[in-house]
mmCIF file of C-alpha atoms in Angstrom:
data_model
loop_
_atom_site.group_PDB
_atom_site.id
_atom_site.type_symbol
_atom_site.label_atom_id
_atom_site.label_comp_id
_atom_site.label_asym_id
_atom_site.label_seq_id
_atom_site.Cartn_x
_atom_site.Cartn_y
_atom_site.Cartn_z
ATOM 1 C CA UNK A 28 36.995 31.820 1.029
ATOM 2 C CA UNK A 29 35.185 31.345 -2.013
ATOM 3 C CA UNK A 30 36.299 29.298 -5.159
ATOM 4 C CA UNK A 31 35.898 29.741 -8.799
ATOM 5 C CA UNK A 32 34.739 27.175 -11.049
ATOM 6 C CA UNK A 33 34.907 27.389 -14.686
ATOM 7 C CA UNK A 34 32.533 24.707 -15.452
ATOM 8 C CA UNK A 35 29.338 26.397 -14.536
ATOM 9 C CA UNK A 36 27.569 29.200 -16.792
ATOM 10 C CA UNK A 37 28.747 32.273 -14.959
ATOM 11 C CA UNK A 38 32.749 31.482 -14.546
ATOM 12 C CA UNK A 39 32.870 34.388 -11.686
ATOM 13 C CA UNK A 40 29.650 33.232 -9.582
ATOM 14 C CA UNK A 41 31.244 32.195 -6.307
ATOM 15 C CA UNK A 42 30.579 29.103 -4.526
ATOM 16 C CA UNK A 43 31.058 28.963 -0.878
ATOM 17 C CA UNK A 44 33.469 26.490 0.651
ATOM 18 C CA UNK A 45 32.430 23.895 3.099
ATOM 19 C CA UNK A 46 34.688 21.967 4.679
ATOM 20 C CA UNK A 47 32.613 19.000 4.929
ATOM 21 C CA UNK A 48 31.825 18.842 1.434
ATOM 22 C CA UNK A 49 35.448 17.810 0.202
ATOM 23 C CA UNK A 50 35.139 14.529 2.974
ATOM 24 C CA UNK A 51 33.308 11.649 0.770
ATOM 25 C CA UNK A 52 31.903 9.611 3.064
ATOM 26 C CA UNK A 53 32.590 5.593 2.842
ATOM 27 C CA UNK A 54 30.749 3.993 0.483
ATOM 28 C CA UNK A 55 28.807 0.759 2.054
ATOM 29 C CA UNK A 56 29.153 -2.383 0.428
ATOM 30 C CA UNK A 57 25.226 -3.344 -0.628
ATOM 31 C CA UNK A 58 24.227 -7.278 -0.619
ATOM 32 C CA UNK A 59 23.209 -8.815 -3.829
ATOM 33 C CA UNK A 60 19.537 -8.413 -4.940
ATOM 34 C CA UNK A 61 17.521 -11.496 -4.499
ATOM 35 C CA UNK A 62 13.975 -11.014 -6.230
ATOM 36 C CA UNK A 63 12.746 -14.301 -5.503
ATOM 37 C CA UNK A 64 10.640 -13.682 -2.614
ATOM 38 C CA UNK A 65 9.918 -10.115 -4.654
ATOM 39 C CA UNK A 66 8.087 -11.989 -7.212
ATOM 40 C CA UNK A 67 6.779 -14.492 -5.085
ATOM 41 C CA UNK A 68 5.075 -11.956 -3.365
ATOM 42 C CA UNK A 69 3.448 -10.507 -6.355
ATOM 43 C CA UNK A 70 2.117 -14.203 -7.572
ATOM 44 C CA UNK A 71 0.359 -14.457 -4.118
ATOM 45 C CA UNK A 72 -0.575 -10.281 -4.621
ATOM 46 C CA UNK A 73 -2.734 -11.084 -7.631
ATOM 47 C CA UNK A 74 -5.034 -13.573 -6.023
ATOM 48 C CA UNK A 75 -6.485 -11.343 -3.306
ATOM 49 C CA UNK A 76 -6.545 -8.703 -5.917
ATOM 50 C CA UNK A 77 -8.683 -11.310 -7.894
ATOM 51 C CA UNK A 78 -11.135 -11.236 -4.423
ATOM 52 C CA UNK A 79 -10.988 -7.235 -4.227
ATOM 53 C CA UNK A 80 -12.000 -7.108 -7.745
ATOM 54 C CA UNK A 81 -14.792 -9.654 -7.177
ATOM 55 C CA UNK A 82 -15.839 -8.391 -4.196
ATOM 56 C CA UNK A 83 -15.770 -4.396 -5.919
ATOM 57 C CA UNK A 84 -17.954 -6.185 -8.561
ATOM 58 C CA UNK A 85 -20.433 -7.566 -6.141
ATOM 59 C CA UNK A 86 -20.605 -3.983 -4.000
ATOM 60 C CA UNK A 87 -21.818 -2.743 -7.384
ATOM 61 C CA UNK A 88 -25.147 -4.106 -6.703
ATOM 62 C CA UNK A 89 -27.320 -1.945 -4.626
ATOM 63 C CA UNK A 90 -28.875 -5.047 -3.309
ATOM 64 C CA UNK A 91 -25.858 -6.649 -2.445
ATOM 65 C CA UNK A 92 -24.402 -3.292 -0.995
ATOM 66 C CA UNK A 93 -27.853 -2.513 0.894
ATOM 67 C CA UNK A 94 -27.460 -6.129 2.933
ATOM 68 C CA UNK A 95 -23.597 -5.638 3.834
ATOM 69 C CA UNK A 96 -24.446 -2.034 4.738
ATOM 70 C CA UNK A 97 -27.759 -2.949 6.875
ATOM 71 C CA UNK A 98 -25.638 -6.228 8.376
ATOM 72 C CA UNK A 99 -22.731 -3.576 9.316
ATOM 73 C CA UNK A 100 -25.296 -1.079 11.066
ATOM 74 C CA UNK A 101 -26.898 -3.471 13.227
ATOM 75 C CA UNK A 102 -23.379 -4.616 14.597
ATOM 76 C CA UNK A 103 -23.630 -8.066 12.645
ATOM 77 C CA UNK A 104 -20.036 -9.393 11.655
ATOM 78 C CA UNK A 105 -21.662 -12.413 11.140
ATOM 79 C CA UNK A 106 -23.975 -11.423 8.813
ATOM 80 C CA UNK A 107 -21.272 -9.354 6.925
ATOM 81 C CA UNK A 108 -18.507 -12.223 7.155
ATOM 82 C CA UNK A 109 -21.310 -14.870 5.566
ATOM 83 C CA UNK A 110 -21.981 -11.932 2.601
ATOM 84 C CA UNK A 111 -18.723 -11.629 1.948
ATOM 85 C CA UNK A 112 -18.152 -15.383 1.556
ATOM 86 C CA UNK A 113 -21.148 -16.311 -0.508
ATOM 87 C CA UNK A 114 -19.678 -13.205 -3.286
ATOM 88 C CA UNK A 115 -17.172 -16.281 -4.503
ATOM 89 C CA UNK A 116 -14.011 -15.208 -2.993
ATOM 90 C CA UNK A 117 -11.197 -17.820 -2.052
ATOM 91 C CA UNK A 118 -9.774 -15.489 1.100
ATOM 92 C CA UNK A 119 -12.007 -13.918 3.589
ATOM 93 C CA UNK A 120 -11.108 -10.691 4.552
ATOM 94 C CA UNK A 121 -10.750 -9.076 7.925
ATOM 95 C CA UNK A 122 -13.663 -6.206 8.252
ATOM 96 C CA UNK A 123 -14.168 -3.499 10.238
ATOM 97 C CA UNK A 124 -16.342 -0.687 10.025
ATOM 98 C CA UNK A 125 -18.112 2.533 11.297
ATOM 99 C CA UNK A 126 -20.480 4.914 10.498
ATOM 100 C CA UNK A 127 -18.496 6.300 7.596
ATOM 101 C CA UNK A 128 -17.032 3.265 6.040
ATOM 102 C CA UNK A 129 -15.919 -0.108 5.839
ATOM 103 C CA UNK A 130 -12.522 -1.618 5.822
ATOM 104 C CA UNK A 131 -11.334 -5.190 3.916
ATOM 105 C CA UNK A 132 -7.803 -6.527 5.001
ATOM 106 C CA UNK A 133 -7.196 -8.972 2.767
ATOM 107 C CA UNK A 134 -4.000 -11.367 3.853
ATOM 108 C CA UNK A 135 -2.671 -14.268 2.286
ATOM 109 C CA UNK A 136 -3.086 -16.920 5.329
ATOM 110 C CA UNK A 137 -2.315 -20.421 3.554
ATOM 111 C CA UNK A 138 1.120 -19.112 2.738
ATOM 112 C CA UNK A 139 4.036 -17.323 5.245
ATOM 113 C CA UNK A 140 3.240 -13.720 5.400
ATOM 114 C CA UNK A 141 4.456 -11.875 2.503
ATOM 115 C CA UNK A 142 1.541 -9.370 0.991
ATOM 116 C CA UNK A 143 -1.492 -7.652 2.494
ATOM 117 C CA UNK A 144 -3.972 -5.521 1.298
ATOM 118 C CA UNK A 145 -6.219 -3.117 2.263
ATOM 119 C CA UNK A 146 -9.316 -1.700 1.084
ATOM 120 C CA UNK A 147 -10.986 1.176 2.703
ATOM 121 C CA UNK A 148 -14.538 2.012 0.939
ATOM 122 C CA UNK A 149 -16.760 5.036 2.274
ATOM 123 C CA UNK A 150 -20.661 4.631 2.622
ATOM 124 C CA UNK A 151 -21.307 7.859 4.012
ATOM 125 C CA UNK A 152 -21.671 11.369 2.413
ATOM 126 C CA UNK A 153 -19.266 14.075 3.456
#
């Protein structure tokens, strides 16, 4: 029941025989790659990672970072929302938060849907 193979290192090492091994299955016929909307995708990618970079810049500031935190706290999406677009970015974000964190979906809206991104920052110590 076993098989001898003289291509491997030990010529007497025996291999066991399964039967289903020797049955190849069918190869499937793959369609042809068409990157277009691939690379379209990561044009439209780089602009909201030009906002998460900007914003990332802006949460630098402990000022800036004090105000979106205190806004957050109180409950005041508002208050966050009107931060976030006075930091210079060209897509708002959707935000949620919680006592540990915040959370920036960044989507590209003006286009059909083809990249999001998501940025999940922690405010609070472990």
């Amino acid at each position: 029941m076993y098989r001898q193979h003289s291509h491997r290192c030990s010529p007497f090492s025996p291999i066991p025989i399964h039967p289903y091994l020797y049955y190849p299955y069918p190869f499937r016929q793959l369609p042809e790659v068409k990157p277009d909307q691939f690379v379209k995708s990561a044009q439209n990618s780089l602009i909201l990672l030009t906002d998460a970079r900007t914003l990332m810049t802006r949460f630098q500031s402990k000022d800036y970072a004090r105000r979106i935190m205190q806004a957050a706290q109180s409950s005041n999406t508002n208050a966050v929302n009107e931060l976030l677009r006075t930091s210079g970015i060209t897509h708002l974000p959707k935000v949620k938060y919680n006592p540990d964190g915040i959370t920036l979906d960044f989507d590209n809206k003006n286009a059909p849907p083809c990249c999001y991104l998501t940025l999940k920052l922690r405010w609070s110590e472990l």
